[in-house]
Short mmCIF file of the C-alpha atoms (twelve columns), coordinates in Angstrom:
data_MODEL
# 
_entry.id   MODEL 
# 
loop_
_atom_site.group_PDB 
_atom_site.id 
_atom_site.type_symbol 
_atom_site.label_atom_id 
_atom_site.label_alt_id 
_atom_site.label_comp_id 
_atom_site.label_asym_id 
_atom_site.label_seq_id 
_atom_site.Cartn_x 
_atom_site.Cartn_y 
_atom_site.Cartn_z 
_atom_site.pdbx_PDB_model_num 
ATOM 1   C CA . UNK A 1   10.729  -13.403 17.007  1 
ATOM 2   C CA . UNK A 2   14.225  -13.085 18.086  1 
ATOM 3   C CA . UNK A 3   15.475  -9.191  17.995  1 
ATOM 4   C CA . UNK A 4   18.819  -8.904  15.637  1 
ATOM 5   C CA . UNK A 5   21.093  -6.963  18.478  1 
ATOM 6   C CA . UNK A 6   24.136  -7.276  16.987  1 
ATOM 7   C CA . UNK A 7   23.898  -4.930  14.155  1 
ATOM 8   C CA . UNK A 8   24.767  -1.264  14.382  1 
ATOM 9   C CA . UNK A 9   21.367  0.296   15.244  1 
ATOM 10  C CA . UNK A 10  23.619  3.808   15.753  1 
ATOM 11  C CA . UNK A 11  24.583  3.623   12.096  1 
ATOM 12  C CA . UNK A 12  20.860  2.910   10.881  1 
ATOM 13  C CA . UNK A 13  18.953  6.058   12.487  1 
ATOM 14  C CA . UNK A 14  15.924  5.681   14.835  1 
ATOM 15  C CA . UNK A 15  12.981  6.599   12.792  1 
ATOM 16  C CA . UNK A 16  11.086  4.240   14.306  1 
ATOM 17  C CA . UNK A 17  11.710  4.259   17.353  1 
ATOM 18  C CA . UNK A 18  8.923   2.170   19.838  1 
ATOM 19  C CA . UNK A 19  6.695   1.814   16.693  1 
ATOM 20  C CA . UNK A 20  4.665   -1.321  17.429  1 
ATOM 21  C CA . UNK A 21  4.739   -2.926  13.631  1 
ATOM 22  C CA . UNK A 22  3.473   -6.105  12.252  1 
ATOM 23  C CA . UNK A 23  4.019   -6.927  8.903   1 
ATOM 24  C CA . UNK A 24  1.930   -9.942  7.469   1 
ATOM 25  C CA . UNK A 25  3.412   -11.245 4.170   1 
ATOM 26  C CA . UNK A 26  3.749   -14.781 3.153   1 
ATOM 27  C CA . UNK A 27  7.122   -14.625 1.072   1 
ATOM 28  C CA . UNK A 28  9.190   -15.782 4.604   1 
ATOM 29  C CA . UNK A 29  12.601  -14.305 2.256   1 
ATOM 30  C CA . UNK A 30  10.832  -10.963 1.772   1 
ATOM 31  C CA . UNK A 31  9.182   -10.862 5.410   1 
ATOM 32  C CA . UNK A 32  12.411  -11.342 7.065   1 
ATOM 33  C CA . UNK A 33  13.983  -8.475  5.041   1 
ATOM 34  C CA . UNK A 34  11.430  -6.292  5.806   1 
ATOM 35  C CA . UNK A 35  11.008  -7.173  9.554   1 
ATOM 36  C CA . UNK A 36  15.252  -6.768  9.994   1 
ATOM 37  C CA . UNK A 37  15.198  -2.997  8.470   1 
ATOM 38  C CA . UNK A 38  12.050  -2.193  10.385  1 
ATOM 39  C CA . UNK A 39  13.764  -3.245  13.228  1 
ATOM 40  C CA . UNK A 40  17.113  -1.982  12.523  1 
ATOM 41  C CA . UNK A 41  15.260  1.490   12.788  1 
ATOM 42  C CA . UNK A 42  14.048  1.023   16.231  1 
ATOM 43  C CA . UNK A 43  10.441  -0.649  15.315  1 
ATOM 44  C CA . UNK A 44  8.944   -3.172  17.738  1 
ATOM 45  C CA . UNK A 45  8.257   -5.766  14.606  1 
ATOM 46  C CA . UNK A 46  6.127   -8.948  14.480  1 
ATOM 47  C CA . UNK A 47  6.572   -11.070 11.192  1 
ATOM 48  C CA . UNK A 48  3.407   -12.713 10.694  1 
ATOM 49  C CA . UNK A 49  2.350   -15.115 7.585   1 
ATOM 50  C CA . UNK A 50  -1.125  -14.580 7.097   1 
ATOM 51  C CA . UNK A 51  -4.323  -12.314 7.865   1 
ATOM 52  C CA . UNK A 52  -6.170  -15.184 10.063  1 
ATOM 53  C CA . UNK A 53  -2.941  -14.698 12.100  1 
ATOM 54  C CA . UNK A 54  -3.289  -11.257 11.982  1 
ATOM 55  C CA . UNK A 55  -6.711  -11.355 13.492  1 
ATOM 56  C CA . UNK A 56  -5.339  -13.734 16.397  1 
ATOM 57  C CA . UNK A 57  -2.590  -11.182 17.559  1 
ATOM 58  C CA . UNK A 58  -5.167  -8.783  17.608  1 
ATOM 59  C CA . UNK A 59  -7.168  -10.652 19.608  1 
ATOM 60  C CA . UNK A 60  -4.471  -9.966  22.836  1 
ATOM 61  C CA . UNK A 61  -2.422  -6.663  21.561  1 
ATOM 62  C CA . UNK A 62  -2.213  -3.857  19.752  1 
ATOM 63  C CA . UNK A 63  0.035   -2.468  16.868  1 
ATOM 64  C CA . UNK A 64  0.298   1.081   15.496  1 
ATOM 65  C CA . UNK A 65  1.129   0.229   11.652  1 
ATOM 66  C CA . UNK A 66  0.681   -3.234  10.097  1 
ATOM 67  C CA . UNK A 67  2.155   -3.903  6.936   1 
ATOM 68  C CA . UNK A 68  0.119   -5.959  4.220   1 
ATOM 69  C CA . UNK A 69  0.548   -7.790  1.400   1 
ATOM 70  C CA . UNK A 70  -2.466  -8.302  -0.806  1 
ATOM 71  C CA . UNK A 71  -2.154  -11.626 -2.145  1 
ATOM 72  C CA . UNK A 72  -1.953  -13.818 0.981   1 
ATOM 73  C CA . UNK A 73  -3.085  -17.100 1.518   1 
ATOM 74  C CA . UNK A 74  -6.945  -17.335 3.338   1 
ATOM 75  C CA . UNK A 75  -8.216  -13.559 3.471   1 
ATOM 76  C CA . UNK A 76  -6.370  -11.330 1.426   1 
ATOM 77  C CA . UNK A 77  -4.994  -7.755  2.302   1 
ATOM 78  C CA . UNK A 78  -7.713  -5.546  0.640   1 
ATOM 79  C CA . UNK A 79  -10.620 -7.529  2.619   1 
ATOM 80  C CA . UNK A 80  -8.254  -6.908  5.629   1 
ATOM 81  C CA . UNK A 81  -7.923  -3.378  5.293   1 
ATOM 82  C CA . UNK A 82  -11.382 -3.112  5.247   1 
ATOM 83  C CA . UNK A 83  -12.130 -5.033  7.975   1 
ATOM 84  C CA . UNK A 84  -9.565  -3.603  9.733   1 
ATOM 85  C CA . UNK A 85  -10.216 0.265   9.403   1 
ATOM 86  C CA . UNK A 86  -13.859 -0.451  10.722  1 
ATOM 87  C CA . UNK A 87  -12.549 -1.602  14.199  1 
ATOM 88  C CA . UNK A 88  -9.508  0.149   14.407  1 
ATOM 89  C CA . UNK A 89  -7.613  3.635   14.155  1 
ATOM 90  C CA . UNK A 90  -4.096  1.771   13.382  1 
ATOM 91  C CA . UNK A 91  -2.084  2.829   10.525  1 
ATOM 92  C CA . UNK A 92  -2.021  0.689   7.523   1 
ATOM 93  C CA . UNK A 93  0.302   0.184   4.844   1 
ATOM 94  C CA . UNK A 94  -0.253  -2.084  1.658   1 
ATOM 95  C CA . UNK A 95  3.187   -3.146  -0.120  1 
ATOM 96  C CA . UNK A 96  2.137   -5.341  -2.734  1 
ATOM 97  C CA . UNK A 97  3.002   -6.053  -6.449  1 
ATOM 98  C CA . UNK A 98  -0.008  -4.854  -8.211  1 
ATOM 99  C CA . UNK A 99  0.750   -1.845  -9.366  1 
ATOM 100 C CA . UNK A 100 -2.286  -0.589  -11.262 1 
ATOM 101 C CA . UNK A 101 -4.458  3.072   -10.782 1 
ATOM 102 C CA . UNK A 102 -7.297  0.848   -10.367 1 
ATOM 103 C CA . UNK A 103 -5.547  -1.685  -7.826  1 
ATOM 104 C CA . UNK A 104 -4.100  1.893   -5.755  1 
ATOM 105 C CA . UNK A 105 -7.486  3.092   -6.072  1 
ATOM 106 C CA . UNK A 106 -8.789  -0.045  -4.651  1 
ATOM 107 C CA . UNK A 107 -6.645  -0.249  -2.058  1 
ATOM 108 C CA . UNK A 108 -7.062  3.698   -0.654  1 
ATOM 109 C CA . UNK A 109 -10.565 3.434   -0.894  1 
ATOM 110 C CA . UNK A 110 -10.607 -0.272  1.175   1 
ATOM 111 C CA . UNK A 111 -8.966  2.076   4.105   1 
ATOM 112 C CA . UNK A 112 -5.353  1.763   3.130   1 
ATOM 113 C CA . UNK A 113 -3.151  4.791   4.939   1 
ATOM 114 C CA . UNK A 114 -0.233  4.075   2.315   1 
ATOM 115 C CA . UNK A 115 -0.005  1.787   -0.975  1 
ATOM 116 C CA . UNK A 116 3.196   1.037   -2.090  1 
ATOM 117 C CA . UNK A 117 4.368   -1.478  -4.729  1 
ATOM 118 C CA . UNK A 118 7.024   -3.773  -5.536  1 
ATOM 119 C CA . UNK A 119 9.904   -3.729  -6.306  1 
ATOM 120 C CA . UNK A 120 10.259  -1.588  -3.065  1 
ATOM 121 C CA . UNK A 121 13.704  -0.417  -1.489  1 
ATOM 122 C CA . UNK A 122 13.711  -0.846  1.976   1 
ATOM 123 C CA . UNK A 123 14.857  2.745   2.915   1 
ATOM 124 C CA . UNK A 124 11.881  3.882   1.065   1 
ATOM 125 C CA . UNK A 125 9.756   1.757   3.125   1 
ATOM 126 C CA . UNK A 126 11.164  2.606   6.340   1 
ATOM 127 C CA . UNK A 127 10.805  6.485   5.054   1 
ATOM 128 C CA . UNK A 128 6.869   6.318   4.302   1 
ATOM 129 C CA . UNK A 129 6.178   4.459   7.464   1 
ATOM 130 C CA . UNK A 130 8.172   7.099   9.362   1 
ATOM 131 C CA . UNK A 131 5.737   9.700   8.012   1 
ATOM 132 C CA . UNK A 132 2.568   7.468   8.409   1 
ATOM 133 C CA . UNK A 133 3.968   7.651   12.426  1 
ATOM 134 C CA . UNK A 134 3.703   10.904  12.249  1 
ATOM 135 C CA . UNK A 135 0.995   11.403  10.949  1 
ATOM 136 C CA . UNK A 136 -1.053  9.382   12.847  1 
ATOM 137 C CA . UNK A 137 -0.026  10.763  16.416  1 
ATOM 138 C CA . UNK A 138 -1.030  14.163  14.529  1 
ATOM 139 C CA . UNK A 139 -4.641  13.068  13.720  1 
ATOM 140 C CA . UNK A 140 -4.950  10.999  17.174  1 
ATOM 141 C CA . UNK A 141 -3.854  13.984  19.187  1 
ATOM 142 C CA . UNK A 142 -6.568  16.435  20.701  1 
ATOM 143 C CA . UNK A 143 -7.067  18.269  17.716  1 
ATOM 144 C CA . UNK A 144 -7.363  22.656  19.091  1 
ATOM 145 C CA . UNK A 145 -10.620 24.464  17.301  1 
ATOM 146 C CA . UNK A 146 -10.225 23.790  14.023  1 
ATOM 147 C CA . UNK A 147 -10.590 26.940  11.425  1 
ATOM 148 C CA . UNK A 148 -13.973 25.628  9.334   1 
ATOM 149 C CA . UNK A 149 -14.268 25.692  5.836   1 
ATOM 150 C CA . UNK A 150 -15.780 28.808  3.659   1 
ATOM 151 C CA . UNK A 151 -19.512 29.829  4.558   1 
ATOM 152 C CA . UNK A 152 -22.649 28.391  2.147   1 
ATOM 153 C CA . UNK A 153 -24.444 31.103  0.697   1 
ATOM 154 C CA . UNK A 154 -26.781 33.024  3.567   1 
ATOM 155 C CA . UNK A 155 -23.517 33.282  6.098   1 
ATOM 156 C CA . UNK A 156 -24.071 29.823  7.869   1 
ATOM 157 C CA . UNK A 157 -21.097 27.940  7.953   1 
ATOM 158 C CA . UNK A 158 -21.939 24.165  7.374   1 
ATOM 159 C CA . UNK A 159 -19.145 23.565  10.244  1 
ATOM 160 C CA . UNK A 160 -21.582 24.599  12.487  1 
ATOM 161 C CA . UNK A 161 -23.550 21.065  12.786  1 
ATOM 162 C CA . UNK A 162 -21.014 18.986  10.779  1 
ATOM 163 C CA . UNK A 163 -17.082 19.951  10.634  1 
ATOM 164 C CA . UNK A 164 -14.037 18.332  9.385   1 
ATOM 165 C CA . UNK A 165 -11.494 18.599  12.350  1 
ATOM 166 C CA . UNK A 166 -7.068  17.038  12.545  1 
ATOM 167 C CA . UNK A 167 -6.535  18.380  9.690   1 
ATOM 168 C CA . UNK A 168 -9.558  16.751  8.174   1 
ATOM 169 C CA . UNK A 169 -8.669  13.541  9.266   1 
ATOM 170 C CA . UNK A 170 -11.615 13.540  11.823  1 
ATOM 171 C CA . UNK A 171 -14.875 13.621  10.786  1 
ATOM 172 C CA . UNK A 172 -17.334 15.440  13.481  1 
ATOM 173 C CA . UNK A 173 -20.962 15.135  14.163  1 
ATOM 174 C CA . UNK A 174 -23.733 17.860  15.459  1 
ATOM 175 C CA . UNK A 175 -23.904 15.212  18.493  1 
ATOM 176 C CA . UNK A 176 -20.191 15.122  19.542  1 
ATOM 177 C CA . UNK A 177 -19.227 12.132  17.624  1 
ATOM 178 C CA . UNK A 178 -16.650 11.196  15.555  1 
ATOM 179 C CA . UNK A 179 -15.360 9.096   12.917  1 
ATOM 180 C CA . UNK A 180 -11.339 9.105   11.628  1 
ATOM 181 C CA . UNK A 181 -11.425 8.905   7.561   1 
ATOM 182 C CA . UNK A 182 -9.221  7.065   5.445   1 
ATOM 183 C CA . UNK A 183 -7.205  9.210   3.175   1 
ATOM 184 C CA . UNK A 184 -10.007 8.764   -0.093  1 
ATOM 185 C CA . UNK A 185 -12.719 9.645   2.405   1 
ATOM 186 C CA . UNK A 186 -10.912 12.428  3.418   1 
ATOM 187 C CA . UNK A 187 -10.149 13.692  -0.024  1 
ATOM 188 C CA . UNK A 188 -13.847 13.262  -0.760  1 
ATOM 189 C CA . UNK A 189 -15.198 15.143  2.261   1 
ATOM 190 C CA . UNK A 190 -12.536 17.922  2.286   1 
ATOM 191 C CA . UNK A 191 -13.505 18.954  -1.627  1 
ATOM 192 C CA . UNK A 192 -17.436 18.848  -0.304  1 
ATOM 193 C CA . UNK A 193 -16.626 20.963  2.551   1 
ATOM 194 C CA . UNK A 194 -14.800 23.694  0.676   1 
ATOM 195 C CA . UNK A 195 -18.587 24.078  -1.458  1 
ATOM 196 C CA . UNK A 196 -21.185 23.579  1.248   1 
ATOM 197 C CA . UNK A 197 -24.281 23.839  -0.729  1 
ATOM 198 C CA . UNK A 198 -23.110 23.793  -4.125  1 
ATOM 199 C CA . UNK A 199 -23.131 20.434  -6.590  1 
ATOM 200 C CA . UNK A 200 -19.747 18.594  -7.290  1 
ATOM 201 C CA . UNK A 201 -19.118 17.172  -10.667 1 
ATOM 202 C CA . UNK A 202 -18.069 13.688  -10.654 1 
ATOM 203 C CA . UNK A 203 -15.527 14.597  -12.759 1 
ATOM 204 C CA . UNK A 204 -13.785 16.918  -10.543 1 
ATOM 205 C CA . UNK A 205 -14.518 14.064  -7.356  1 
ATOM 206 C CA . UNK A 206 -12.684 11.943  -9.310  1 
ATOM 207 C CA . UNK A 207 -9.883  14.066  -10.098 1 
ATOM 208 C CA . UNK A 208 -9.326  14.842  -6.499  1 
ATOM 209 C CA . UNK A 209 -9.272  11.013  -5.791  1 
ATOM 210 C CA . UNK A 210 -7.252  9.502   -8.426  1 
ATOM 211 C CA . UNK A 211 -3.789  11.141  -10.137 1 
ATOM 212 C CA . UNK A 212 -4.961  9.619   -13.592 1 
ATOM 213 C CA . UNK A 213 -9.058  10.182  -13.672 1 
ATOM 214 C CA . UNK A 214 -9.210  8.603   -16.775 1 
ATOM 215 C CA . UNK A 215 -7.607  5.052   -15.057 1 
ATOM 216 C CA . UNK A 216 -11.050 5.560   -12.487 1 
ATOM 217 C CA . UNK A 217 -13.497 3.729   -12.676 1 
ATOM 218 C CA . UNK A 218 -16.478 5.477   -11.565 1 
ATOM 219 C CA . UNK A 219 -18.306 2.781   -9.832  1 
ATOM 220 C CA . UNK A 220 -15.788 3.410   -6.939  1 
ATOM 221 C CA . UNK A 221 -16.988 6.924   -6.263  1 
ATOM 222 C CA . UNK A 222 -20.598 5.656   -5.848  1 
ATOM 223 C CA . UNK A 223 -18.848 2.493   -3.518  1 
ATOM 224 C CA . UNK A 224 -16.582 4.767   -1.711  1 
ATOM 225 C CA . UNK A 225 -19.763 7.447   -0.956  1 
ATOM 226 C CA . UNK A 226 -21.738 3.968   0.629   1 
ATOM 227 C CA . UNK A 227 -18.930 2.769   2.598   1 
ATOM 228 C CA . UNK A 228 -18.794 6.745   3.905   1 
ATOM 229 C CA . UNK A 229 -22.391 6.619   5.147   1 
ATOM 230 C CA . UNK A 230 -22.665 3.190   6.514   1 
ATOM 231 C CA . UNK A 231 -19.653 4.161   8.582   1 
ATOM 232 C CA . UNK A 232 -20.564 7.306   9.411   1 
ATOM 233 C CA . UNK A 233 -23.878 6.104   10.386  1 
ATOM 234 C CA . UNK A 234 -22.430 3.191   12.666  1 
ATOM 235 C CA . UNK A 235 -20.141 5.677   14.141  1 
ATOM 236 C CA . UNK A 236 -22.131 8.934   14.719  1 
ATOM 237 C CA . UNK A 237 -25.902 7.240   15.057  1 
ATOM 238 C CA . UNK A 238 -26.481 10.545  12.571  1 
ATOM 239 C CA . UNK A 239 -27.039 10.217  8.812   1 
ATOM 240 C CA . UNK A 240 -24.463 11.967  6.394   1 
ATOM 241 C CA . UNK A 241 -25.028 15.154  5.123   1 
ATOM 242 C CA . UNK A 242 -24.163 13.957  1.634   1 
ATOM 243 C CA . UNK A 243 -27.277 14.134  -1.176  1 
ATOM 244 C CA . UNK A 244 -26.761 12.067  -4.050  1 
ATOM 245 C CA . UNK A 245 -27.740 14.527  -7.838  1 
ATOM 246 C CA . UNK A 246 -28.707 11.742  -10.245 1 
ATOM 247 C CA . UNK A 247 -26.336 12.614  -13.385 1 
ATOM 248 C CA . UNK A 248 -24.768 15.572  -11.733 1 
ATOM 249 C CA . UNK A 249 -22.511 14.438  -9.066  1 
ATOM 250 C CA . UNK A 250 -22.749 14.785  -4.884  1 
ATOM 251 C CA . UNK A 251 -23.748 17.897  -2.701  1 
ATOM 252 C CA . UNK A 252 -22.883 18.605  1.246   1 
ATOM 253 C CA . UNK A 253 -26.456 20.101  2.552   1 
ATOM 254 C CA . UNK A 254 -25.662 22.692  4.502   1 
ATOM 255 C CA . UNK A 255 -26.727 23.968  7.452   1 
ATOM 256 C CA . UNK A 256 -29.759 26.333  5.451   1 
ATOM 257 C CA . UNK A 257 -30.251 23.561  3.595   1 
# 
């Protein structure tokens, strides 16, 4: 894809600036919109038309952030995203027209980083990508000792064999392993780990997940828990210290436990 280097990339800032970003839409109008301000603000931008093509870039290189859409032709964007968070730590952003709780939920659980919806201004785009960037070099750096969550009743803190780490981006294991969380995982975990030992409520999981609880549906909690262990499990080898209360809600064993 030719690189526009006529227009006035002083004028348009550098927020951007050597971020490697692909953005895989099927509109070619809207895609070559997107790809021009991306690359008006220094990103090193792919347009691409479709997730199979995705998966064939990835094949030789890497990006940092790829931009979705969700309705594409072939494999759409939410199968994608999860796919896509199980092999790799890039960022990613879905910018799509459904606009739904349910559909954001969706999306955030699948692995999403961002989920943004149309009609989008460009200079909004280009500002939540901007802070994905930094974010991610924050949670990819090598994270100093991390102050652990409050003790479990007895004085053990449940850091001790399993710790949230990055500013609980990083999941940690008694073994040395570790897994980076998508944002609902790491809402999930970081309400467990501030009550090691004590029961959760679905209702207040749910409220830390979703801005309108009521929009929830509470199937995805019990999804979003699976996906957490399988992953976890594939990552670490180790099993999740996460205990299922039939009718009550979740519980992180602690270390006592």
């Amino acid at each position: 894809m030719e690189t526009k280097q006529d227009l006035p990339l002083a004028d348009a800032g550098r927020q951007l600036q050597g971020v490697r970003t692909w953005v895989v839409e099927d509109d070619p109008e809207w895609r070559a919109l997107v790809v021009d301000e991306l690359e008006r603000h220094g990103a090193v931008v792919r347009g691409i038309d479709s997730v199979e093509a995705l998966y064939r870039e990835l094949a030789v290189d890497r990006c940092d952030i790829v931009v979705l859409d969700i309705v594409l032709p072939g494999e759409d964007g939410l199968s994608a995203t999860s796919h896509l968070r199980r092999i790799d730590d890039m960022g990613i952003a879905l910018v799509t027209g459904r606009s739904s709780a349910a559909d954001m939920a969706h999306g955030l659980s699948a692995g999403a980083d961002l989920y943004l919806t149309k009609p989008l201004e460009l200079p909004v785009l280009v500002a939540a990508l901007h802070s994905l960037h930094r974010r991610l070099a924050s949670r990819r750096a090598d994270p100093p000792a991390q102050a652990r969550e409050p003790a479990a009743a007895g004085g053990r803190d449940a850091g001790e064999d399993w710790s949230l780490r990055a500013g609980g981006w990083e999941l940690w294991a008694p073994n040395g392993r570790s897994l980076l969380l998508t944002v609902a995982e790491r809402v999930l975990l970081q309400e467990l780990f501030s009550a090691p030992g004590t029961p959760l409520g679905r209702e207040r999981l749910i409220a830390a997940l979703s801005p309108t609880p009521r929009d929830f549906d509470p199937h995805r909690l019990e999804v979003l828990v699976h996906r957490l262990r399988t992953r976890v499990r594939t990552a670490t080898g180790l099993t999740l210290p996460v205990r299922t209360l039939r009718g009550a809600g979740y519980l992180l064993v602690s270390a006592q436990s």
